[in-house]
PDB file of C-alpha atoms in Angstrom:
ATOM      1  CA  MET A   1      38.666 -23.152  12.194  1.00  0.00           C
ATOM      2  CA  ASN A   2      42.018 -22.010  13.780  1.00  0.00           C
ATOM      3  CA  HIS A   3      43.497 -18.424  13.351  1.00  0.00           C
ATOM      4  CA  ARG A   4      45.723 -19.166  10.588  1.00  0.00           C
ATOM      5  CA  ALA A   5      42.797 -20.460   8.448  1.00  0.00           C
ATOM      6  CA  ALA A   6      40.505 -17.700   9.319  1.00  0.00           C
ATOM      7  CA  ALA A   7      43.337 -15.205   8.532  1.00  0.00           C
ATOM      8  CA  ILE A   8      43.882 -16.792   4.953  1.00  0.00           C
ATOM      9  CA  ALA A   9      40.197 -16.876   4.351  1.00  0.00           C
ATOM     10  CA  LEU A  10      39.914 -13.219   5.218  1.00  0.00           C
ATOM     11  CA  ALA A  11      42.906 -12.276   2.880  1.00  0.00           C
ATOM     12  CA  LEU A  12      41.230 -14.123  -0.067  1.00  0.00           C
ATOM     13  CA  ALA A  13      38.080 -12.425   0.395  1.00  0.00           C
ATOM     14  CA  ALA A  14      39.606  -8.852   0.659  1.00  0.00           C
ATOM     15  CA  GLY A  15      41.777  -9.704  -2.462  1.00  0.00           C
ATOM     16  CA  PHE A  16      38.732 -10.966  -4.141  1.00  0.00           C
ATOM     17  CA  LEU A  17      36.644  -7.890  -3.240  1.00  0.00           C
ATOM     18  CA  PHE A  18      39.020  -5.135  -3.928  1.00  0.00           C
ATOM     19  CA  GLY A  19      40.344  -6.841  -6.979  1.00  0.00           C
ATOM     20  CA  SER A  20      37.152  -7.023  -8.491  1.00  0.00           C
ATOM     21  CA  ALA A  21      35.954  -3.659  -7.623  1.00  0.00           C
ATOM     22  CA  SER A  22      38.905  -1.988  -9.319  1.00  0.00           C
ATOM     23  CA  ALA A  23      38.532  -4.046 -12.460  1.00  0.00           C
ATOM     24  CA  ALA A  24      34.946  -3.278 -13.542  1.00  0.00           C
ATOM     25  CA  PRO A  25      33.987   0.256 -14.347  1.00  0.00           C
ATOM     26  CA  PRO A  26      31.249   2.190 -11.997  1.00  0.00           C
ATOM     27  CA  LEU A  27      27.723   1.487 -12.934  1.00  0.00           C
ATOM     28  CA  GLU A  28      25.695   4.341 -14.330  1.00  0.00           C
ATOM     29  CA  VAL A  29      22.348   4.087 -12.774  1.00  0.00           C
ATOM     30  CA  GLU A  30      19.533   6.520 -12.923  1.00  0.00           C
ATOM     31  CA  ASP A  31      17.061   6.503 -10.143  1.00  0.00           C
ATOM     32  CA  PRO A  32      13.567   6.691 -11.568  1.00  0.00           C
ATOM     33  CA  MET A  33      12.596   8.902  -8.533  1.00  0.00           C
ATOM     34  CA  ARG A  34      15.752  11.364  -8.415  1.00  0.00           C
ATOM     35  CA  GLY A  35      16.154  11.379 -12.055  1.00  0.00           C
ATOM     36  CA  ALA A  36      19.788  12.440 -13.094  1.00  0.00           C
ATOM     37  CA  THR A  37      20.564  14.380  -9.969  1.00  0.00           C
ATOM     38  CA  PRO A  38      23.578  13.180  -8.132  1.00  0.00           C
ATOM     39  CA  ILE A  39      23.087  11.507  -4.677  1.00  0.00           C
ATOM     40  CA  PRO A  40      25.030  14.466  -2.819  1.00  0.00           C
ATOM     41  CA  GLU A  41      22.707  17.231  -4.560  1.00  0.00           C
ATOM     42  CA  GLU A  42      19.239  17.997  -3.494  1.00  0.00           C
ATOM     43  CA  THR A  43      16.284  18.014  -6.047  1.00  0.00           C
ATOM     44  CA  ASN A  44      13.227  20.121  -6.308  1.00  0.00           C
ATOM     45  CA  PRO A  45      10.545  18.053  -4.673  1.00  0.00           C
ATOM     46  CA  PRO A  46       7.444  17.322  -6.939  1.00  0.00           C
ATOM     47  CA  LEU A  47       4.172  19.017  -6.471  1.00  0.00           C
ATOM     48  CA  ILE A  48       1.858  17.272  -4.395  1.00  0.00           C
ATOM     49  CA  SER A  49      -0.766  15.530  -6.410  1.00  0.00           C
ATOM     50  CA  PRO A  50      -4.506  16.190  -5.795  1.00  0.00           C
ATOM     51  CA  ILE A  51      -6.373  13.714  -3.891  1.00  0.00           C
ATOM     52  CA  GLU A  52      -8.746  11.377  -6.267  1.00  0.00           C
ATOM     53  CA  ASN A  53     -12.478  12.479  -5.826  1.00  0.00           C
ATOM     54  CA  LYS A  54     -14.514  10.071  -7.767  1.00  0.00           C
ATOM     55  CA  ASP A  55     -16.356   7.630  -5.631  1.00  0.00           C
ATOM     56  CA  ILE A  56     -15.642   4.849  -7.537  1.00  0.00           C
ATOM     57  CA  LYS A  57     -14.878   1.450  -6.108  1.00  0.00           C
ATOM     58  CA  ARG A  58     -11.538  -0.015  -7.114  1.00  0.00           C
ATOM     59  CA  MET A  59     -10.807  -3.585  -7.702  1.00  0.00           C
ATOM     60  CA  ARG A  60      -8.458  -5.069  -5.014  1.00  0.00           C
ATOM     61  CA  THR A  61      -5.213  -6.434  -5.929  1.00  0.00           C
ATOM     62  CA  TYR A  62      -5.000  -9.135  -3.205  1.00  0.00           C
ATOM     63  CA  SER A  63      -7.974 -10.875  -1.230  1.00  0.00           C
ATOM     64  CA  MET A  64      -7.573  -9.197   2.200  1.00  0.00           C
ATOM     65  CA  GLN A  65      -6.362  -5.758   1.009  1.00  0.00           C
ATOM     66  CA  PRO A  66      -8.339  -2.809   2.658  1.00  0.00           C
ATOM     67  CA  PRO A  67     -10.429  -0.868   0.179  1.00  0.00           C
ATOM     68  CA  THR A  68      -9.027   2.545  -0.704  1.00  0.00           C
ATOM     69  CA  ILE A  69     -10.899   5.617   0.201  1.00  0.00           C
ATOM     70  CA  PRO A  70     -12.468   6.823  -3.107  1.00  0.00           C
ATOM     71  CA  HIS A  71     -13.044  10.643  -1.988  1.00  0.00           C
ATOM     72  CA  LYS A  72     -11.336  13.320  -0.167  1.00  0.00           C
ATOM     73  CA  ILE A  73     -10.943  13.346   3.781  1.00  0.00           C
ATOM     74  CA  ASP A  74      -8.933  16.577   4.225  1.00  0.00           C
ATOM     75  CA  GLY A  75     -10.170  17.887   7.252  1.00  0.00           C
ATOM     76  CA  TYR A  76     -11.888  14.817   8.723  1.00  0.00           C
ATOM     77  CA  GLN A  77     -11.761  14.531  12.212  1.00  0.00           C
ATOM     78  CA  ILE A  78     -10.397  11.076  13.191  1.00  0.00           C
ATOM     79  CA  ASP A  79      -9.321  10.956  16.952  1.00  0.00           C
ATOM     80  CA  LYS A  80     -10.349   9.214  20.260  1.00  0.00           C
ATOM     81  CA  ASN A  81     -13.329  11.674  20.587  1.00  0.00           C
ATOM     82  CA  TYR A  82     -14.850  11.416  16.970  1.00  0.00           C
ATOM     83  CA  ASN A  83     -14.697   9.589  13.942  1.00  0.00           C
ATOM     84  CA  ARG A  84     -15.869  11.307  10.709  1.00  0.00           C
ATOM     85  CA  CYS A  85     -15.977   8.388   8.514  1.00  0.00           C
ATOM     86  CA  LEU A  86     -18.508   6.536  10.870  1.00  0.00           C
ATOM     87  CA  ALA A  87     -20.945   9.538   9.952  1.00  0.00           C
ATOM     88  CA  CYS A  88     -21.516   7.895   6.757  1.00  0.00           C
ATOM     89  CA  HIS A  89     -20.085   4.394   7.138  1.00  0.00           C
ATOM     90  CA  ALA A  90     -21.514   3.111  10.316  1.00  0.00           C
ATOM     91  CA  ARG A  91     -24.023   0.416   9.850  1.00  0.00           C
ATOM     92  CA  VAL A  92     -26.897   2.580  11.319  1.00  0.00           C
ATOM     93  CA  ASN A  93     -26.010   5.371   8.692  1.00  0.00           C
ATOM     94  CA  THR A  94     -25.538   3.675   5.498  1.00  0.00           C
ATOM     95  CA  GLU A  95     -29.077   3.434   4.453  1.00  0.00           C
ATOM     96  CA  GLU A  96     -29.251   7.298   4.505  1.00  0.00           C
ATOM     97  CA  SER A  97     -25.666   7.899   3.119  1.00  0.00           C
ATOM     98  CA  GLN A  98     -25.598   5.028   0.529  1.00  0.00           C
ATOM     99  CA  ALA A  99     -22.032   4.461   1.633  1.00  0.00           C
ATOM    100  CA  PRO A 100     -20.906   1.127   1.861  1.00  0.00           C
ATOM    101  CA  PRO A 101     -20.977  -0.152   5.650  1.00  0.00           C
ATOM    102  CA  LEU A 102     -17.954  -1.210   7.710  1.00  0.00           C
ATOM    103  CA  SER A 103     -17.185  -4.890   7.515  1.00  0.00           C
ATOM    104  CA  VAL A 104     -18.639  -6.759  10.471  1.00  0.00           C
ATOM    105  CA  THR A 105     -14.992  -7.674  11.150  1.00  0.00           C
ATOM    106  CA  HIS A 106     -14.627  -4.049  12.251  1.00  0.00           C
ATOM    107  CA  TYR A 107     -17.268  -4.786  15.093  1.00  0.00           C
ATOM    108  CA  MET A 108     -15.318  -7.783  16.541  1.00  0.00           C
ATOM    109  CA  ASP A 109     -12.725  -7.639  19.093  1.00  0.00           C
ATOM    110  CA  ARG A 110      -9.417  -9.881  18.992  1.00  0.00           C
ATOM    111  CA  ASP A 111     -11.207 -12.909  20.350  1.00  0.00           C
ATOM    112  CA  SER A 112     -13.814 -12.503  17.587  1.00  0.00           C
ATOM    113  CA  ASN A 113     -16.551 -11.210  20.139  1.00  0.00           C
ATOM    114  CA  VAL A 114     -19.160  -9.330  18.271  1.00  0.00           C
ATOM    115  CA  LEU A 115     -19.354  -5.713  19.924  1.00  0.00           C
ATOM    116  CA  ALA A 116     -22.195  -3.204  19.622  1.00  0.00           C
ATOM    117  CA  GLU A 117     -19.598  -0.411  18.581  1.00  0.00           C
ATOM    118  CA  VAL A 118     -16.792  -0.340  16.309  1.00  0.00           C
ATOM    119  CA  SER A 119     -13.766  -2.241  17.719  1.00  0.00           C
ATOM    120  CA  PRO A 120     -11.088   0.171  19.258  1.00  0.00           C
ATOM    121  CA  ARG A 121      -8.425  -1.702  17.243  1.00  0.00           C
ATOM    122  CA  ARG A 122     -10.543  -0.870  13.982  1.00  0.00           C
ATOM    123  CA  TYR A 123     -11.405   2.678  14.942  1.00  0.00           C
ATOM    124  CA  PHE A 124      -8.483   4.653  13.154  1.00  0.00           C
ATOM    125  CA  CYS A 125      -9.477   4.052   9.600  1.00  0.00           C
ATOM    126  CA  VAL A 126      -6.393   5.573   8.051  1.00  0.00           C
ATOM    127  CA  GLN A 127      -4.409   2.948   9.617  1.00  0.00           C
ATOM    128  CA  CYS A 128      -5.420   0.703   6.817  1.00  0.00           C
ATOM    129  CA  HIS A 129      -7.594   2.746   4.384  1.00  0.00           C
ATOM    130  CA  VAL A 130      -5.880   5.391   2.178  1.00  0.00           C
ATOM    131  CA  PRO A 131      -7.125   7.972  -0.211  1.00  0.00           C
ATOM    132  CA  GLN A 132      -5.531   7.974  -3.613  1.00  0.00           C
ATOM    133  CA  ALA A 133      -3.527  10.693  -5.507  1.00  0.00           C
ATOM    134  CA  GLU A 134      -4.358  11.624  -9.091  1.00  0.00           C
ATOM    135  CA  ALA A 135      -0.718  11.074 -10.029  1.00  0.00           C
ATOM    136  CA  LYS A 136       1.180   9.193 -12.442  1.00  0.00           C
ATOM    137  CA  PRO A 137       3.386   6.127 -11.149  1.00  0.00           C
ATOM    138  CA  LEU A 138       6.850   7.128  -9.819  1.00  0.00           C
ATOM    139  CA  VAL A 139       8.287   3.799 -11.336  1.00  0.00           C
ATOM    140  CA  SER A 140       6.921   1.212 -14.011  1.00  0.00           C
ATOM    141  CA  ASN A 141       4.750  -1.716 -12.725  1.00  0.00           C
ATOM    142  CA  THR A 142       4.223  -4.884 -14.455  1.00  0.00           C
ATOM    143  CA  TYR A 143       2.113  -6.324 -11.558  1.00  0.00           C
ATOM    144  CA  GLN A 144      -0.715  -8.608 -12.700  1.00  0.00           C
ATOM    145  CA  ASP A 145      -3.721  -9.861 -10.415  1.00  0.00           C
ATOM    146  CA  ILE A 146      -3.679 -13.736  -9.619  1.00  0.00           C
ATOM    147  CA  ASP A 147      -7.118 -14.010 -11.222  1.00  0.00           C
ATOM    148  CA  VAL A 148      -5.744 -12.493 -14.691  1.00  0.00           C
ATOM    149  CA  ILE A 149      -2.814 -14.986 -14.552  1.00  0.00           C
ATOM    150  CA  LEU A 150      -5.059 -18.061 -13.729  1.00  0.00           C
ATOM    151  CA  LYS A 151      -7.510 -17.005 -16.618  1.00  0.00           C
ATOM    152  CA  ARG A 152      -4.647 -16.733 -18.788  1.00  0.00           C
ATOM    153  CA  LEU A 153      -3.318 -19.984 -17.783  1.00  0.00           C
ATOM    154  CA  THR A 154      -6.626 -21.996 -18.005  1.00  0.00           C
ATOM    155  CA  ALA A 155      -7.908 -20.215 -21.399  1.00  0.00           C
ATOM    156  CA  PRO A 156      -7.996 -22.835 -24.492  1.00  0.00           C
ATOM    157  CA  ALA A 157      -5.277 -22.865 -26.681  1.00  0.00           C
ATOM    158  CA  THR A 158      -6.900 -20.955 -29.486  1.00  0.00           C
ATOM    159  CA  ASP A 159      -7.612 -17.985 -26.651  1.00  0.00           C
ATOM    160  CA  LYS A 160      -3.982 -17.532 -25.704  1.00  0.00           C
ATOM    161  CA  LYS A 161      -1.761 -15.094 -27.592  1.00  0.00           C
TER     162      LYS A 161
END
């Protein structure tokens, strides 16, 4: 492309952008997390919601999702010297604690060799597993699990609504 053609293309693009921007009124959009507070102004932060402590297994929303933590972990020591989670969830402790045991994948290295101890790359639980807050959703969500969608699609015509 020569310089003249590039200059013409640039002038047309600029004219289109500036011409259309002045013609349309500004959009009034309210951010569901900020509310009606203008961007340059600060809002009061919401209170921190309490952590759910129900010890109830939740359904996972996709096949490889790490399970969420169904109890409080405030004050748990999880560092290179000690992992409080393993006091209950290590396979040798689950009979007494009745906690779900770690998956066998947590005892494998990156080459799928089985180890006697938890793999260092799976040792810091909160990299993948998180506790849940007792809070209302900040934004609406219409997510549906794939199993729900497939069940609806394969249901007989009389069952569909």
